Coordinates of C-alpha atoms and ligand atoms in Angstrom, one line a residue:
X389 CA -8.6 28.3 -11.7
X390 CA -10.4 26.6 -9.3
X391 CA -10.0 28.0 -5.5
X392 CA -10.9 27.2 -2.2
X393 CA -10.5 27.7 1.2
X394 CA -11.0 25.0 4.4
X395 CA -11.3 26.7 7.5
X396 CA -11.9 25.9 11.2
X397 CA -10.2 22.7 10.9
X398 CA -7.5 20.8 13.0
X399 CA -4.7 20.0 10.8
X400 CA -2.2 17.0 10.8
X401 CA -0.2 18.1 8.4
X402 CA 2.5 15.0 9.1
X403 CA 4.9 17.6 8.4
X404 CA 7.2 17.8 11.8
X405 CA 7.0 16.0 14.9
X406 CA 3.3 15.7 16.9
X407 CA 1.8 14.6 14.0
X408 CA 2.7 17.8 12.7
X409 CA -0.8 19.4 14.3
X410 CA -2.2 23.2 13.8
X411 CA -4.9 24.1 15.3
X412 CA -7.6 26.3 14.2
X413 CA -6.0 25.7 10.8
X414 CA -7.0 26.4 7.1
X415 CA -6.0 25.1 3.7
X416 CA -5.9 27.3 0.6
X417 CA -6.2 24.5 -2.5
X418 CA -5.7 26.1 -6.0
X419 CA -6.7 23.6 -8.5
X420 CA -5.3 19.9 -8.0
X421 CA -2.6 21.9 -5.6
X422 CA -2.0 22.7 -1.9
X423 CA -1.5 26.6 -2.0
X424 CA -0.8 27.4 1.4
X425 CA -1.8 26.1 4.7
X426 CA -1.6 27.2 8.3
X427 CA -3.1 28.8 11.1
X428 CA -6.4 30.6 10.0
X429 CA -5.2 33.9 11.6
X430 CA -2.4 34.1 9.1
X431 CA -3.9 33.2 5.6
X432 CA -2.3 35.0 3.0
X433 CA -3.7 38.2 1.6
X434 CA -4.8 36.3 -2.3
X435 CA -6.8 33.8 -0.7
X436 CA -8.8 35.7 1.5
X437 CA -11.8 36.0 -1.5
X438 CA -11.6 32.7 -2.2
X439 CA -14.7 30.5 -1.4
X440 CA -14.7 29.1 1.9
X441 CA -15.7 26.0 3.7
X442 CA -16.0 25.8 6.7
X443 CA -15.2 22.5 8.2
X444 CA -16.9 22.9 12.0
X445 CA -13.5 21.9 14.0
X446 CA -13.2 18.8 12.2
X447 CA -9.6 17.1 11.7
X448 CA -7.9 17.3 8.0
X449 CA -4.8 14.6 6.9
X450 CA -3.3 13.4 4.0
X451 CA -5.4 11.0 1.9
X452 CA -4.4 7.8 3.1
X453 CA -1.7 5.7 1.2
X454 CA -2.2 1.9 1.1
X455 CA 1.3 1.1 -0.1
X456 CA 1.1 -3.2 -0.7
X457 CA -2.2 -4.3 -2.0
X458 CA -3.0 -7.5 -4.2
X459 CA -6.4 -6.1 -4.5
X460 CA -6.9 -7.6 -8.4
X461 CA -7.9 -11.3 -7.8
X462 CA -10.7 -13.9 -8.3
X463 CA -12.6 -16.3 -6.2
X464 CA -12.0 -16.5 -1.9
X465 CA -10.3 -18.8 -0.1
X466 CA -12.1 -19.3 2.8
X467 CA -12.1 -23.1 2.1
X468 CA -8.5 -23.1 3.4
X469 CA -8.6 -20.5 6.1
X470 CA -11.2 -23.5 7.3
X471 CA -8.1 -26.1 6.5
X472 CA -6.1 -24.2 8.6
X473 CA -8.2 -23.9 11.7
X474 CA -8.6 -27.3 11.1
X475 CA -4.5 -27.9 11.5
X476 CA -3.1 -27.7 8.3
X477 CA -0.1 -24.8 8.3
X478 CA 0.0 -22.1 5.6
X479 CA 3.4 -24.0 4.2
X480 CA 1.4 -27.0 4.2
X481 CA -1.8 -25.9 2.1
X482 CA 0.5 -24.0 -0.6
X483 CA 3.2 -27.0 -0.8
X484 CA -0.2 -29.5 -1.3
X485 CA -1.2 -27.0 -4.2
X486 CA -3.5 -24.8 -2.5
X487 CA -2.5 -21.2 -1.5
X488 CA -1.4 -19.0 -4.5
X489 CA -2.2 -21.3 -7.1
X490 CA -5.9 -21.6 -6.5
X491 CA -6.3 -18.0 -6.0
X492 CA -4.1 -18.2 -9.8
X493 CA -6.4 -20.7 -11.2
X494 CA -9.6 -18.4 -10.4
X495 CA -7.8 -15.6 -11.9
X496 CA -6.6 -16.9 -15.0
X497 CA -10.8 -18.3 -15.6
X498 CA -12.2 -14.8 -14.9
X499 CA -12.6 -11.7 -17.5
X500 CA -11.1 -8.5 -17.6
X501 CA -14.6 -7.4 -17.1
X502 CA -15.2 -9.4 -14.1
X503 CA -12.0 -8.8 -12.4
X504 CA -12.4 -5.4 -12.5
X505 CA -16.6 -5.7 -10.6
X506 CA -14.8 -8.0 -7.9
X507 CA -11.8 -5.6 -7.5
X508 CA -14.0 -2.4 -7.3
X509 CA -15.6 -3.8 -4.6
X510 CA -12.6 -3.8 -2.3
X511 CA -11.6 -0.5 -3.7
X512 CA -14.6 1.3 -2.4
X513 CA -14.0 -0.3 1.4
X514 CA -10.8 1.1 1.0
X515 CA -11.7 4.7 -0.1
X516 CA -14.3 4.6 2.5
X517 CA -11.6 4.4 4.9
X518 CA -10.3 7.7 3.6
X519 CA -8.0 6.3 1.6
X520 CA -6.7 8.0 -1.7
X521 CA -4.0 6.3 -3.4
X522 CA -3.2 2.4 -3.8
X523 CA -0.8 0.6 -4.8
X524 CA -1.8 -2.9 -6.7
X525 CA 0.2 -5.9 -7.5
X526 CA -0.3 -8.5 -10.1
X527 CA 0.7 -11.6 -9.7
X528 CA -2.4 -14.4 -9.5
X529 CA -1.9 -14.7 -13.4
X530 CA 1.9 -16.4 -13.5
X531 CA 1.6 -16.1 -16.9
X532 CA 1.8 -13.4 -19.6
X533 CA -1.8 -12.6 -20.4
X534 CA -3.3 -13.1 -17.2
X535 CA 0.0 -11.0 -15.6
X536 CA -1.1 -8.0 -18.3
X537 CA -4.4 -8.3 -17.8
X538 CA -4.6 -7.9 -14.1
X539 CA -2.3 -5.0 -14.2
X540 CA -4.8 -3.3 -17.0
X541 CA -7.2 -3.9 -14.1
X542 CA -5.6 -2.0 -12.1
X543 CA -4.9 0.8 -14.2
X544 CA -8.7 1.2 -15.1
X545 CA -9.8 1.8 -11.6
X546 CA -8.2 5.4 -11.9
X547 CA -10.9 6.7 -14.5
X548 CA -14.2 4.8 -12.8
X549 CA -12.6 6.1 -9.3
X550 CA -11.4 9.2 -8.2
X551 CA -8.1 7.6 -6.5
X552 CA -4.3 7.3 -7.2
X553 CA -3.5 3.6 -8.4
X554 CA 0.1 2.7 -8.8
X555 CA 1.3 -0.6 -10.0
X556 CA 3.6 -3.2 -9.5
X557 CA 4.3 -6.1 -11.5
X558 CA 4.7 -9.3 -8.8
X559 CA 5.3 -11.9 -11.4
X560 CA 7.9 -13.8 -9.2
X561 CA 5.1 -14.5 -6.7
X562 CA 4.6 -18.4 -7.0
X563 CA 5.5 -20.8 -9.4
X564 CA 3.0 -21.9 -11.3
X565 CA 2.2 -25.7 -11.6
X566 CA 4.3 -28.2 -13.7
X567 CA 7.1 -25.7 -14.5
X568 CA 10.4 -25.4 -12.7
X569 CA 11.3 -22.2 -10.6
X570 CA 13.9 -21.0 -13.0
X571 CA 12.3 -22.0 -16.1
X572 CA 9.2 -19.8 -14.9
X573 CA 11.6 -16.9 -13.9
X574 CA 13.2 -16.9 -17.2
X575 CA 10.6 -17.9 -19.5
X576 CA 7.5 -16.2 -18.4
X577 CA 8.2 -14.5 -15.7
X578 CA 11.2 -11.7 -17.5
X579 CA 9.1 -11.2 -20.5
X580 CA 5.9 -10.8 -18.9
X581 CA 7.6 -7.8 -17.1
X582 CA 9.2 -6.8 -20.7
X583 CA 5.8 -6.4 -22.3
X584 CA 3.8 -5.1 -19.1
X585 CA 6.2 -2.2 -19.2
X586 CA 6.3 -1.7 -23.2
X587 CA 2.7 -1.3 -22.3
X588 CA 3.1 1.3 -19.7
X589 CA 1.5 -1.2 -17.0
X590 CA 4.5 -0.7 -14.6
X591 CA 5.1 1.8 -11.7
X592 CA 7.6 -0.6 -9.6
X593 CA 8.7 -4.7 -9.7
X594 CA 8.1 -6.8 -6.6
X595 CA 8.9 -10.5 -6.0
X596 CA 8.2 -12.9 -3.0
X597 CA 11.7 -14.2 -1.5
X598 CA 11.0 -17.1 0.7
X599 CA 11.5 -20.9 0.7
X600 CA 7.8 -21.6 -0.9
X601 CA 8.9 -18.3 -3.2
X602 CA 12.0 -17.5 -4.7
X603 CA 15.4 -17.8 -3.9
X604 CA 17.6 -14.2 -4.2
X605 CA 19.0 -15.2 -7.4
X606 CA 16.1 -15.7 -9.1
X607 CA 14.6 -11.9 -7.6
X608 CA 18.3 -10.8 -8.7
X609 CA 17.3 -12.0 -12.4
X610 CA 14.0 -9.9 -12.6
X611 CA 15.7 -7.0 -10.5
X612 CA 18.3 -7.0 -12.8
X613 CA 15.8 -6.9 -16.0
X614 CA 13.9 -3.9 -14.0
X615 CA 16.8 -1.7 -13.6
X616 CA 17.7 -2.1 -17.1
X617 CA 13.7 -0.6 -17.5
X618 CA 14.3 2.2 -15.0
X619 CA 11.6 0.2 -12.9
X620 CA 12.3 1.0 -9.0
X621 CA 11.8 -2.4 -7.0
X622 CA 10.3 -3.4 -4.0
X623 CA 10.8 -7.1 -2.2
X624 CA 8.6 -9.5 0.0
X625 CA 11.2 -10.4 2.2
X626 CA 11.8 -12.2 5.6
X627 CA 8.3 -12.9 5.9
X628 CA 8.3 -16.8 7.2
X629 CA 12.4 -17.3 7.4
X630 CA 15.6 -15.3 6.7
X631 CA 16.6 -15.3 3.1
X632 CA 19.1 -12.2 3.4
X633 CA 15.9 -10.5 1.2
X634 CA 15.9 -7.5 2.8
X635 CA 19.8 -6.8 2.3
X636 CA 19.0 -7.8 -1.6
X637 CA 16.4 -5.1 -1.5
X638 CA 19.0 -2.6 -0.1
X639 CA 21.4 -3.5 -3.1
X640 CA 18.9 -2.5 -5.6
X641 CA 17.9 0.6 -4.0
X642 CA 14.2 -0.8 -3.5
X643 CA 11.8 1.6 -2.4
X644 CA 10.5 -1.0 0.1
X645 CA 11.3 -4.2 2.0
X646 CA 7.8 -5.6 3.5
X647 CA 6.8 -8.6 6.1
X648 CA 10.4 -8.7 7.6
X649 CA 9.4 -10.6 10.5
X650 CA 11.9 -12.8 10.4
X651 CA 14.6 -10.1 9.3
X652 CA 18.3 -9.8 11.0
X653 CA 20.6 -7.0 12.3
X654 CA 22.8 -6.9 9.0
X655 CA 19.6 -6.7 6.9
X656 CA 18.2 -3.8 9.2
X657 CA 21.6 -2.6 9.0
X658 CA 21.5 -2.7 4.8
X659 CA 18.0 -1.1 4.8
X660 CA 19.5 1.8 7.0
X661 CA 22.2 2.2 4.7
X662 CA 20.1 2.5 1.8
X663 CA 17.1 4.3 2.4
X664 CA 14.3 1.6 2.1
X665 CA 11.1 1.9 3.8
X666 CA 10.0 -1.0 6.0
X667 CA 6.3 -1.9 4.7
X668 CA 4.8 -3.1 8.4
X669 CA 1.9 -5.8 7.1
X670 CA 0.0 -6.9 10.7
X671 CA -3.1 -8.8 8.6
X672 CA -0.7 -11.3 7.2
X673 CA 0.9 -11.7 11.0
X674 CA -2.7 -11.9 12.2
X675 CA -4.5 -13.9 9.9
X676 CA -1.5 -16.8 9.4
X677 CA -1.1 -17.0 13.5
X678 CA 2.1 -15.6 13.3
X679 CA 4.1 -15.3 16.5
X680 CA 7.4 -13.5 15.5
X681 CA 6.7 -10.3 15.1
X682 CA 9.1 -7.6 12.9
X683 CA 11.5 -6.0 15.5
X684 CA 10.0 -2.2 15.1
X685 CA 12.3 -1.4 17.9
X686 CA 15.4 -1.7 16.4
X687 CA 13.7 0.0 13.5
X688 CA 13.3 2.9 15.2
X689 CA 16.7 2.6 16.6
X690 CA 18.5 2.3 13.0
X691 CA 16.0 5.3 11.9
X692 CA 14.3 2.8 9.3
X693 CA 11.3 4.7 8.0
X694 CA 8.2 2.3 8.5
X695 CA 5.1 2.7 6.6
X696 CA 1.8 0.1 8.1
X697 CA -0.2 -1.3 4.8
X698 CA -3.2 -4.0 4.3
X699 CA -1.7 -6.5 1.7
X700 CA -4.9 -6.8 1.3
X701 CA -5.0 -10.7 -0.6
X702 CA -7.3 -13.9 -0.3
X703 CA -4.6 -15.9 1.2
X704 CA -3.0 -14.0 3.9
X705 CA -4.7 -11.1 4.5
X706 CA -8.0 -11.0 3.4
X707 CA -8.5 -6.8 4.7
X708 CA -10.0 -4.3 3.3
X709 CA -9.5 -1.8 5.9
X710 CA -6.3 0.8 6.3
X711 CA -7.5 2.4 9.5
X712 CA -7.8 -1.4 10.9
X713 CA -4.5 -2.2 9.4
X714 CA -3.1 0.7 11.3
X715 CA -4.8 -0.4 14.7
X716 CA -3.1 -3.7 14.3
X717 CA 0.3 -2.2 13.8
X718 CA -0.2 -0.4 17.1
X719 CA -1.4 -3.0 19.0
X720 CA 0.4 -6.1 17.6
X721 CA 3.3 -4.7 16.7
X722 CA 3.7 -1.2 19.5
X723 CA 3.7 1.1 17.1
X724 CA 2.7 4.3 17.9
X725 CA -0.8 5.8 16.6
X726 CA 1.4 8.7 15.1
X727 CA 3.8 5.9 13.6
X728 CA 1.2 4.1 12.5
X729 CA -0.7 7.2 10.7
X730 CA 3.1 8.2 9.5
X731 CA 3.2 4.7 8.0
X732 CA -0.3 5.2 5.7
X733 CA 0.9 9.1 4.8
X734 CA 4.4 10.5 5.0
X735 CA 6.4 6.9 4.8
X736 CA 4.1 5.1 2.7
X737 CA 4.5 7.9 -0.3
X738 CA 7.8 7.1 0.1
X739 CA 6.9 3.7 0.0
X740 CA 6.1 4.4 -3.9
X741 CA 8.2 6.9 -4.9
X742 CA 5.9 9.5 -4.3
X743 CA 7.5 12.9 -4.0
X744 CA 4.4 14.9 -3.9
X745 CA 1.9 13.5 -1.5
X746 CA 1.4 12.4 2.0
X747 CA 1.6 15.5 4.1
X748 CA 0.2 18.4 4.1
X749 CA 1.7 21.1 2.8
X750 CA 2.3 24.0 0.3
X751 CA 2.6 22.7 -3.6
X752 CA 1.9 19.1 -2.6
X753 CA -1.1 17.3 -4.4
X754 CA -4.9 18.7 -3.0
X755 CA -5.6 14.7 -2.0
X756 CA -7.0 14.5 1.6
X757 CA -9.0 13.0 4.3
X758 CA -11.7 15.0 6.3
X759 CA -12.7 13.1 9.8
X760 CA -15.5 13.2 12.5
X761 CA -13.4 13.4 15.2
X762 CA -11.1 15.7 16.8
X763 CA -7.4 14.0 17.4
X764 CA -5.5 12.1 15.0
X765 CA -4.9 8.9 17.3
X766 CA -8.5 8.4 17.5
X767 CA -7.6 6.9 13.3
X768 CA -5.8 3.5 15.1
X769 CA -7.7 3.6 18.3
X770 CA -10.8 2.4 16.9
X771 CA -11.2 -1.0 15.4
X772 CA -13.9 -1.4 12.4
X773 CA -14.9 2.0 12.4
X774 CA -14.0 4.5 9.7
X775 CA -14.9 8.1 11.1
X776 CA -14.4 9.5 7.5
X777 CA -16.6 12.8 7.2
X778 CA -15.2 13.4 3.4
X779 CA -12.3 12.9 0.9
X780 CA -10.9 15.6 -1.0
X781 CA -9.1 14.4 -4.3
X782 CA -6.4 16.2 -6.8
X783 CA -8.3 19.7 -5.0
X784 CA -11.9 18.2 -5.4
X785 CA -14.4 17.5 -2.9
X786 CA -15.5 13.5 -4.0
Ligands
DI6_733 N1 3.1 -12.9 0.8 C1 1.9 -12.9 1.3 O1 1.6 -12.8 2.5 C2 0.9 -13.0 0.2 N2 1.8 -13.0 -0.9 C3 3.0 -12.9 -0.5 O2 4.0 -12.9 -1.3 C4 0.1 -14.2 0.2 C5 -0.7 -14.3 -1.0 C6 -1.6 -15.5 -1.0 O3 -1.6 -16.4 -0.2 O4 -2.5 -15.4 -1.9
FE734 FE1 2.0 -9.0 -0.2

């Protein structure tokens, strides 16, 4: 049994309103586990000859959760962001054959070896931001072995670094050159999913639903085949028009709908109705110029939870930074810094399906985030600064 004890710490335990704060709080951590935690004056009786460490005032959260990553991917695309600037639109550069299928082409050419140096890269700036579990997409292979092998990536980064990695297959993100949507759907797409989860490759299915995308009865086909796997989904939806995605989404049950600038009152409505978290990107908003922004307010009216993630990708938002992500959320979007750090913890477990993580609090997973400073909105205040003093991962201090 491995024991321990954090003391004279401020603690957001995102558990209850005010970002659920106790002062001059402790943590008792037995093995990978959250034993007890509170204010230091009360720790229980068993803990008290525990080891100790004492933390010198400093503030304690949850590990952060980036909850929408494409963080497995080759080359850079800063030849088109240059396009762009230039006048060319994002619909423009993807329609001429740019945009996802270059980043697909680079993808498909590079090794499993390869992708996995380039990937660990951006991995590290994340976890240097104090962040402890990730979720990663595929979809830069649109087709089987380049699908599997990116999503092997993915799941390989959990033994060279101490961080949660959870999966999602995004096969229905673009259609790859010379084939018809459908034909890709049904042909490539549907059994690319079928073997990635015989392998065990799968936590969740995504798809893109947009006009340069997929229409909602092609995501209906692969949602379909992932309920008949037990796969949870998860939708891009409503990020550059309104394709009724999001109330799609809220039929399946999805975990989470994410972009949703362009969503309307009956797909709010459906989301309500169903439980399914609003993933808040403000890097893709950002970097493509968008103006429309997702309408948080009525949101928080409806009592739609909303978690705040990088989607970090070469095309659209080329971040690698949560606690910038976050900052972005507040001041792009108005969200609140405790919304915002509710959107990398509490929401964005939920986000994934994660019962156990993402607050603090007794029997919950030992996976936090030790700062240098003393008040939790001081995570989105700053911009390209990450005040992260230490993380503490499944109870151990990494
Ligand atoms: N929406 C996005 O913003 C990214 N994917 C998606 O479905 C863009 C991905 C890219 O441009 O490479
Ligand atoms: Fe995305």
């Amino acid at each position: 049994m491995r024991n321990l004890v954090l003391t004279n710490a401020r603690i957001a335990t995102m558990d209850g309103a005010d970002y659920g704060l106790i002062d001059d709080g402790a943590i008792a951590i037995s093995d990978d586990r959250i034993y007890w935690v509170g204010g230091a004056a009360h720790l229980p009786l068993v803990c008290q000859s525990w080891h100790k460490l004492d933390l010198e005032g400093r503030l304690i959260t949850p590990g952060l959760i980036d909850c929408h990553t494409h963080l497995v991917y080759a080359g850079s695309r800063a030849n088109e962001f240059e396009m762009r600037l230039n006048g060319a639109s994002y619909a423009e550069i993807s329609k001429a054959g740019g945009g996802i299928v270059s980043t697909v082409a680079a993808t498909r050419a590079a090794s499993e070896d390869e992708l996995l140096k380039t990937t660990l890269t951006r991995l590290d700036k994340l976890i240097a931001d104090g962040v402890t579990t990730v979720e990663i997409k595929s979809g830069y292979g649109l087709d089987m072995e380049t699908e599997l092998r990116m999503l092997r990536v993915a799941r390989r980064l959990e033994a060279i670094r101490r961080v949660r990695i959870k999966t999602t297959f995004l096969g229905a993100h673009a259609v790859p050159k010379g084939m018809s949507a459908d034909s890709y759907i049904d042909d490539v797409c549907i059994p690319a999913l079928r073997q990635a989860a015989q392998d065990k490759l799968v936590d969740a299915v995504d798809g893109f639903c947009e006009n340069i995308g997929f229409t909602t009865e092609q995501i209906t086909r692969v949602f379909d085949v992932a309920k008949e796997l037990g796969l949870p989904v998860k939708l891009h939806a409503e990020q550059l028009s309104d394709q009724d995605g999001a109330a799609l989404a809220a039929k399946y049950g999805a975990l989470s709908a994410d972009h949703l600038e362009y969503i309307s009152d009956a797909g709010i409505a459906a989301m309500a109705a169903a439980g399914v978290v609003a993933g808040i990107l403000p890097g893709a908003f950002y970097f493509l110029g968008e103006t429309r922004k997702p309408p948080i307010e009525k949101f928080r009216q409806a009592g739609v939870p909303m978690a705040v993630a990088t989607d970090s990708n070469p095309g659209s938002s080329p971040m690698t930074s949560l606690l910038l992500a976050m900052n972005m959320a507040a001041t792009l979007f108005g969200l609140t810094p405790e919304e915002a750090l509710r959107g990398t913890t509490v929401n964005a477990a939920r986000a994934l399906g994660l019962s156990e993580t993402g607050m603090i609090k007794s029997g919950y997973r030992a996976d936090l985030s030790i700062w240098d400073v003393d008040h939790p909105a001081e995570l989105t205040y700053r911009m390209g600064d990450a005040p992260l003093h230490q993380r503490i991962f499944a109870g151990e201090w990494v």
